[in-house]
Amino acid sequence: MKSIISKYALEQKIGGAPSGHFYLSKDGMRSISKEVVATHLGFKGKKGEKYLNEKFPTLWAQADVNKDGFLAAMQGPPFLRTLLDSVELSNKLQIQLGQEN
């Protein structure tokens, strides 16, 4: 959460003053997703972009149900877990079964 808030989230202002409420825009969530896919899955460059192009739009549509164009920052970690889960699960099963990716 610290990284999400310090690097990617936008803080809501009320009357020009910080409110303590943080949000992620679609672009911010995509940036975090790119970083996480690269570090956790090792998908960098074209492979990372391909993965995000396949997964991100559907996940974003599911998360941004009101079509506001942003999510509360606390929704970032569950979004990222969903983005990674199917591949991490598949990789772990392949390793247990002695198969390669």
mmCIF file with all atom_site columns, N, CA, C and O in Angstrom, residues 18-48:
data_model
loop_
_atom_site.group_PDB
_atom_site.id
_atom_site.type_symbol
_atom_site.label_atom_id
_atom_site.label_alt_id
_atom_site.label_comp_id
_atom_site.label_asym_id
_atom_site.label_entity_id
_atom_site.label_seq_id
_atom_site.pdbx_PDB_ins_code
_atom_site.Cartn_x
_atom_site.Cartn_y
_atom_site.Cartn_z
_atom_site.occupancy
_atom_site.B_iso_or_equiv
_atom_site.pdbx_formal_charge
_atom_site.auth_seq_id
_atom_site.auth_comp_id
_atom_site.auth_asym_id
_atom_site.auth_atom_id
_atom_site.pdbx_PDB_model_num
ATOM 1   N N  . PRO A 1 18 ? -5.627 18.637  1.248   1.00 0.00 ? 18 PRO A N  1
ATOM 2   C CA . PRO A 1 18 ? -5.589 17.176  1.163   1.00 0.00 ? 18 PRO A CA 1
ATOM 3   C C  . PRO A 1 18 ? -6.626 16.540  2.082   1.00 0.00 ? 18 PRO A C  1
ATOM 4   O O  . PRO A 1 18 ? -6.834 16.993  3.206   1.00 0.00 ? 18 PRO A O  1
ATOM 5   N N  . SER A 1 19 ? -7.276 15.490  1.590   1.00 0.00 ? 19 SER A N  1
ATOM 6   C CA . SER A 1 19 ? -8.341 14.850  2.367   1.00 0.00 ? 19 SER A CA 1
ATOM 7   C C  . SER A 1 19 ? -7.902 13.559  3.052   1.00 0.00 ? 19 SER A C  1
ATOM 8   O O  . SER A 1 19 ? -8.600 13.052  3.918   1.00 0.00 ? 19 SER A O  1
ATOM 9   N N  . GLY A 1 20 ? -6.774 12.993  2.590   1.00 0.00 ? 20 GLY A N  1
ATOM 10  C CA . GLY A 1 20 ? -6.362 11.692  3.121   1.00 0.00 ? 20 GLY A CA 1
ATOM 11  C C  . GLY A 1 20 ? -7.014 10.532  2.392   1.00 0.00 ? 20 GLY A C  1
ATOM 12  O O  . GLY A 1 20 ? -6.806 9.382   2.734   1.00 0.00 ? 20 GLY A O  1
ATOM 13  N N  . HIS A 1 21 ? -7.789 10.813  1.355   1.00 0.00 ? 21 HIS A N  1
ATOM 14  C CA . HIS A 1 21 ? -8.430 9.787   0.533   1.00 0.00 ? 21 HIS A CA 1
ATOM 15  C C  . HIS A 1 21 ? -7.659 9.671   -0.777  1.00 0.00 ? 21 HIS A C  1
ATOM 16  O O  . HIS A 1 21 ? -7.495 10.658  -1.491  1.00 0.00 ? 21 HIS A O  1
ATOM 17  N N  . PHE A 1 22 ? -7.195 8.450   -1.070  1.00 0.00 ? 22 PHE A N  1
ATOM 18  C CA . PHE A 1 22 ? -6.350 8.229   -2.236  1.00 0.00 ? 22 PHE A CA 1
ATOM 19  C C  . PHE A 1 22 ? -7.059 7.353   -3.259  1.00 0.00 ? 22 PHE A C  1
ATOM 20  O O  . PHE A 1 22 ? -7.751 6.398   -2.906  1.00 0.00 ? 22 PHE A O  1
ATOM 21  N N  . TYR A 1 23 ? -6.830 7.672   -4.538  1.00 0.00 ? 23 TYR A N  1
ATOM 22  C CA . TYR A 1 23 ? -7.478 6.981   -5.639  1.00 0.00 ? 23 TYR A CA 1
ATOM 23  C C  . TYR A 1 23 ? -6.463 6.645   -6.724  1.00 0.00 ? 23 TYR A C  1
ATOM 24  O O  . TYR A 1 23 ? -5.441 7.310   -6.860  1.00 0.00 ? 23 TYR A O  1
ATOM 25  N N  . LEU A 1 24 ? -6.772 5.620   -7.490  1.00 0.00 ? 24 LEU A N  1
ATOM 26  C CA . LEU A 1 24 ? -5.951 5.219   -8.623  1.00 0.00 ? 24 LEU A CA 1
ATOM 27  C C  . LEU A 1 24 ? -6.725 5.453   -9.911  1.00 0.00 ? 24 LEU A C  1
ATOM 28  O O  . LEU A 1 24 ? -7.845 4.958   -10.056 1.00 0.00 ? 24 LEU A O  1
ATOM 29  N N  . SER A 1 25 ? -6.134 6.198   -10.821 1.00 0.00 ? 25 SER A N  1
ATOM 30  C CA . SER A 1 25 ? -6.732 6.357   -12.146 1.00 0.00 ? 25 SER A CA 1
ATOM 31  C C  . SER A 1 25 ? -6.463 5.085   -12.946 1.00 0.00 ? 25 SER A C  1
ATOM 32  O O  . SER A 1 25 ? -5.654 4.238   -12.536 1.00 0.00 ? 25 SER A O  1
ATOM 33  N N  . LYS A 1 26 ? -7.091 4.974   -14.078 1.00 0.00 ? 26 LYS A N  1
ATOM 34  C CA . LYS A 1 26 ? -6.863 3.816   -14.942 1.00 0.00 ? 26 LYS A CA 1
ATOM 35  C C  . LYS A 1 26 ? -5.391 3.774   -15.367 1.00 0.00 ? 26 LYS A C  1
ATOM 36  O O  . LYS A 1 26 ? -4.768 2.707   -15.352 1.00 0.00 ? 26 LYS A O  1
ATOM 37  N N  . ASP A 1 27 ? -4.821 4.916   -15.704 1.00 0.00 ? 27 ASP A N  1
ATOM 38  C CA . ASP A 1 27 ? -3.411 4.967   -16.092 1.00 0.00 ? 27 ASP A CA 1
ATOM 39  C C  . ASP A 1 27 ? -2.494 4.583   -14.929 1.00 0.00 ? 27 ASP A C  1
ATOM 40  O O  . ASP A 1 27 ? -1.509 3.880   -15.114 1.00 0.00 ? 27 ASP A O  1
ATOM 41  N N  . GLY A 1 28 ? -2.827 5.049   -13.726 1.00 0.00 ? 28 GLY A N  1
ATOM 42  C CA . GLY A 1 28 ? -2.040 4.689   -12.552 1.00 0.00 ? 28 GLY A CA 1
ATOM 43  C C  . GLY A 1 28 ? -2.093 3.199   -12.267 1.00 0.00 ? 28 GLY A C  1
ATOM 44  O O  . GLY A 1 28 ? -1.071 2.573   -11.963 1.00 0.00 ? 28 GLY A O  1
ATOM 45  N N  . MET A 1 29 ? -3.277 2.618   -12.394 1.00 0.00 ? 29 MET A N  1
ATOM 46  C CA . MET A 1 29 ? -3.420 1.178   -12.160 1.00 0.00 ? 29 MET A CA 1
ATOM 47  C C  . MET A 1 29 ? -2.681 0.390   -13.224 1.00 0.00 ? 29 MET A C  1
ATOM 48  O O  . MET A 1 29 ? -2.059 -0.636  -12.929 1.00 0.00 ? 29 MET A O  1
ATOM 49  N N  . ARG A 1 30 ? -2.687 0.862   -14.435 1.00 0.00 ? 30 ARG A N  1
ATOM 50  C CA . ARG A 1 30 ? -1.950 0.187   -15.514 1.00 0.00 ? 30 ARG A CA 1
ATOM 51  C C  . ARG A 1 30 ? -0.440 0.250   -15.240 1.00 0.00 ? 30 ARG A C  1
ATOM 52  O O  . ARG A 1 30 ? 0.269  -0.728  -15.454 1.00 0.00 ? 30 ARG A O  1
ATOM 53  N N  . SER A 1 31 ? 0.039  1.375   -14.749 1.00 0.00 ? 31 SER A N  1
ATOM 54  C CA . SER A 1 31 ? 1.470  1.510   -14.427 1.00 0.00 ? 31 SER A CA 1
ATOM 55  C C  . SER A 1 31 ? 1.884  0.549   -13.323 1.00 0.00 ? 31 SER A C  1
ATOM 56  O O  . SER A 1 31 ? 2.936  -0.092  -13.414 1.00 0.00 ? 31 SER A O  1
ATOM 57  N N  . ILE A 1 32 ? 1.073  0.457   -12.287 1.00 0.00 ? 32 ILE A N  1
ATOM 58  C CA . ILE A 1 32 ? 1.372  -0.492  -11.204 1.00 0.00 ? 32 ILE A CA 1
ATOM 59  C C  . ILE A 1 32 ? 1.347  -1.911  -11.751 1.00 0.00 ? 32 ILE A C  1
ATOM 60  O O  . ILE A 1 32 ? 2.221  -2.723  -11.444 1.00 0.00 ? 32 ILE A O  1
ATOM 61  N N  . SER A 1 33 ? 0.351  -2.204  -12.556 1.00 0.00 ? 33 SER A N  1
ATOM 62  C CA . SER A 1 33 ? 0.208  -3.545  -13.125 1.00 0.00 ? 33 SER A CA 1
ATOM 63  C C  . SER A 1 33 ? 1.437  -3.918  -13.947 1.00 0.00 ? 33 SER A C  1
ATOM 64  O O  . SER A 1 33 ? 1.941  -5.044  -13.860 1.00 0.00 ? 33 SER A O  1
ATOM 65  N N  . LYS A 1 34 ? 1.922  -2.974  -14.730 1.00 0.00 ? 34 LYS A N  1
ATOM 66  C CA . LYS A 1 34 ? 3.115  -3.221  -15.547 1.00 0.00 ? 34 LYS A CA 1
ATOM 67  C C  . LYS A 1 34 ? 4.314  -3.553  -14.654 1.00 0.00 ? 34 LYS A C  1
ATOM 68  O O  . LYS A 1 34 ? 5.065  -4.491  -14.929 1.00 0.00 ? 34 LYS A O  1
ATOM 69  N N  . GLU A 1 35 ? 4.482  -2.790  -13.597 1.00 0.00 ? 35 GLU A N  1
ATOM 70  C CA . GLU A 1 35 ? 5.589  -3.031  -12.667 1.00 0.00 ? 35 GLU A CA 1
ATOM 71  C C  . GLU A 1 35 ? 5.454  -4.398  -11.992 1.00 0.00 ? 35 GLU A C  1
ATOM 72  O O  . GLU A 1 35 ? 6.420  -5.169  -11.909 1.00 0.00 ? 35 GLU A O  1
ATOM 73  N N  . VAL A 1 36 ? 4.281  -4.735  -11.536 1.00 0.00 ? 36 VAL A N  1
ATOM 74  C CA . VAL A 1 36 ? 4.053  -5.989  -10.821 1.00 0.00 ? 36 VAL A CA 1
ATOM 75  C C  . VAL A 1 36 ? 4.203  -7.196  -11.747 1.00 0.00 ? 36 VAL A C  1
ATOM 76  O O  . VAL A 1 36 ? 4.801  -8.209  -11.370 1.00 0.00 ? 36 VAL A O  1
ATOM 77  N N  . VAL A 1 37 ? 3.695  -7.094  -12.961 1.00 0.00 ? 37 VAL A N  1
ATOM 78  C CA . VAL A 1 37 ? 3.837  -8.184  -13.926 1.00 0.00 ? 37 VAL A CA 1
ATOM 79  C C  . VAL A 1 37 ? 5.321  -8.417  -14.240 1.00 0.00 ? 37 VAL A C  1
ATOM 80  O O  . VAL A 1 37 ? 5.771  -9.553  -14.348 1.00 0.00 ? 37 VAL A O  1
ATOM 81  N N  . ALA A 1 38 ? 6.085  -7.351  -14.327 1.00 0.00 ? 38 ALA A N  1
ATOM 82  C CA . ALA A 1 38 ? 7.520  -7.478  -14.598 1.00 0.00 ? 38 ALA A CA 1
ATOM 83  C C  . ALA A 1 38 ? 8.262  -8.105  -13.415 1.00 0.00 ? 38 ALA A C  1
ATOM 84  O O  . ALA A 1 38 ? 9.089  -9.001  -13.600 1.00 0.00 ? 38 ALA A O  1
ATOM 85  N N  . THR A 1 39 ? 7.957  -7.661  -12.201 1.00 0.00 ? 39 THR A N  1
ATOM 86  C CA . THR A 1 39 ? 8.695  -8.161  -11.044 1.00 0.00 ? 39 THR A CA 1
ATOM 87  C C  . THR A 1 39 ? 8.236  -9.540  -10.587 1.00 0.00 ? 39 THR A C  1
ATOM 88  O O  . THR A 1 39 ? 9.058  -10.371 -10.235 1.00 0.00 ? 39 THR A O  1
ATOM 89  N N  . HIS A 1 40 ? 6.944  -9.806  -10.607 1.00 0.00 ? 40 HIS A N  1
ATOM 90  C CA . HIS A 1 40 ? 6.437  -11.069 -10.079 1.00 0.00 ? 40 HIS A CA 1
ATOM 91  C C  . HIS A 1 40 ? 6.419  -12.196 -11.107 1.00 0.00 ? 40 HIS A C  1
ATOM 92  O O  . HIS A 1 40 ? 6.609  -13.356 -10.750 1.00 0.00 ? 40 HIS A O  1
ATOM 93  N N  . LEU A 1 41 ? 6.154  -11.859 -12.358 1.00 0.00 ? 41 LEU A N  1
ATOM 94  C CA . LEU A 1 41 ? 6.055  -12.889 -13.385 1.00 0.00 ? 41 LEU A CA 1
ATOM 95  C C  . LEU A 1 41 ? 7.262  -12.897 -14.323 1.00 0.00 ? 41 LEU A C  1
ATOM 96  O O  . LEU A 1 41 ? 7.434  -13.836 -15.090 1.00 0.00 ? 41 LEU A O  1
ATOM 97  N N  . GLY A 1 42 ? 8.049  -11.839 -14.276 1.00 0.00 ? 42 GLY A N  1
ATOM 98  C CA . GLY A 1 42 ? 9.191  -11.734 -15.175 1.00 0.00 ? 42 GLY A CA 1
ATOM 99  C C  . GLY A 1 42 ? 8.791  -11.392 -16.600 1.00 0.00 ? 42 GLY A C  1
ATOM 100 O O  . GLY A 1 42 ? 9.566  -11.557 -17.522 1.00 0.00 ? 42 GLY A O  1
ATOM 101 N N  . PHE A 1 43 ? 7.551  -10.898 -16.781 1.00 0.00 ? 43 PHE A N  1
ATOM 102 C CA . PHE A 1 43 ? 7.057  -10.531 -18.107 1.00 0.00 ? 43 PHE A CA 1
ATOM 103 C C  . PHE A 1 43 ? 7.420  -9.064  -18.354 1.00 0.00 ? 43 PHE A C  1
ATOM 104 O O  . PHE A 1 43 ? 6.758  -8.162  -17.859 1.00 0.00 ? 43 PHE A O  1
ATOM 105 N N  . LYS A 1 44 ? 8.473  -8.855  -19.128 1.00 0.00 ? 44 LYS A N  1
ATOM 106 C CA . LYS A 1 44 ? 8.929  -7.494  -19.417 1.00 0.00 ? 44 LYS A CA 1
ATOM 107 C C  . LYS A 1 44 ? 8.836  -7.230  -20.911 1.00 0.00 ? 44 LYS A C  1
ATOM 108 O O  . LYS A 1 44 ? 8.714  -8.150  -21.708 1.00 0.00 ? 44 LYS A O  1
ATOM 109 N N  . GLY A 1 45 ? 8.901  -5.966  -21.264 1.00 0.00 ? 45 GLY A N  1
ATOM 110 C CA . GLY A 1 45 ? 8.886  -5.594  -22.672 1.00 0.00 ? 45 GLY A CA 1
ATOM 111 C C  . GLY A 1 45 ? 7.618  -6.036  -23.377 1.00 0.00 ? 45 GLY A C  1
ATOM 112 O O  . GLY A 1 45 ? 6.512  -5.896  -22.857 1.00 0.00 ? 45 GLY A O  1
ATOM 113 N N  . LYS A 1 46 ? 7.791  -6.626  -24.561 1.00 0.00 ? 46 LYS A N  1
ATOM 114 C CA . LYS A 1 46 ? 6.645  -7.026  -25.377 1.00 0.00 ? 46 LYS A CA 1
ATOM 115 C C  . LYS A 1 46 ? 5.797  -8.095  -24.698 1.00 0.00 ? 46 LYS A C  1
ATOM 116 O O  . LYS A 1 46 ? 4.574  -8.095  -24.811 1.00 0.00 ? 46 LYS A O  1
ATOM 117 N N  . LYS A 1 47 ? 6.448  -9.009  -23.977 1.00 0.00 ? 47 LYS A N  1
ATOM 118 C CA . LYS A 1 47 ? 5.693  -10.064 -23.295 1.00 0.00 ? 47 LYS A CA 1
ATOM 119 C C  . LYS A 1 47 ? 4.793  -9.466  -22.213 1.00 0.00 ? 47 LYS A C  1
ATOM 120 O O  . LYS A 1 47 ? 3.641  -9.854  -22.058 1.00 0.00 ? 47 LYS A O  1
ATOM 121 N N  . GLY A 1 48 ? 5.315  -8.508  -21.467 1.00 0.00 ? 48 GLY A N  1
ATOM 122 C CA . GLY A 1 48 ? 4.522  -7.835  -20.437 1.00 0.00 ? 48 GLY A CA 1
ATOM 123 C C  . GLY A 1 48 ? 3.379  -7.041  -21.024 1.00 0.00 ? 48 GLY A C  1
ATOM 124 O O  . GLY A 1 48 ? 2.253  -7.078  -20.518 1.00 0.00 ? 48 GLY A O  1
#
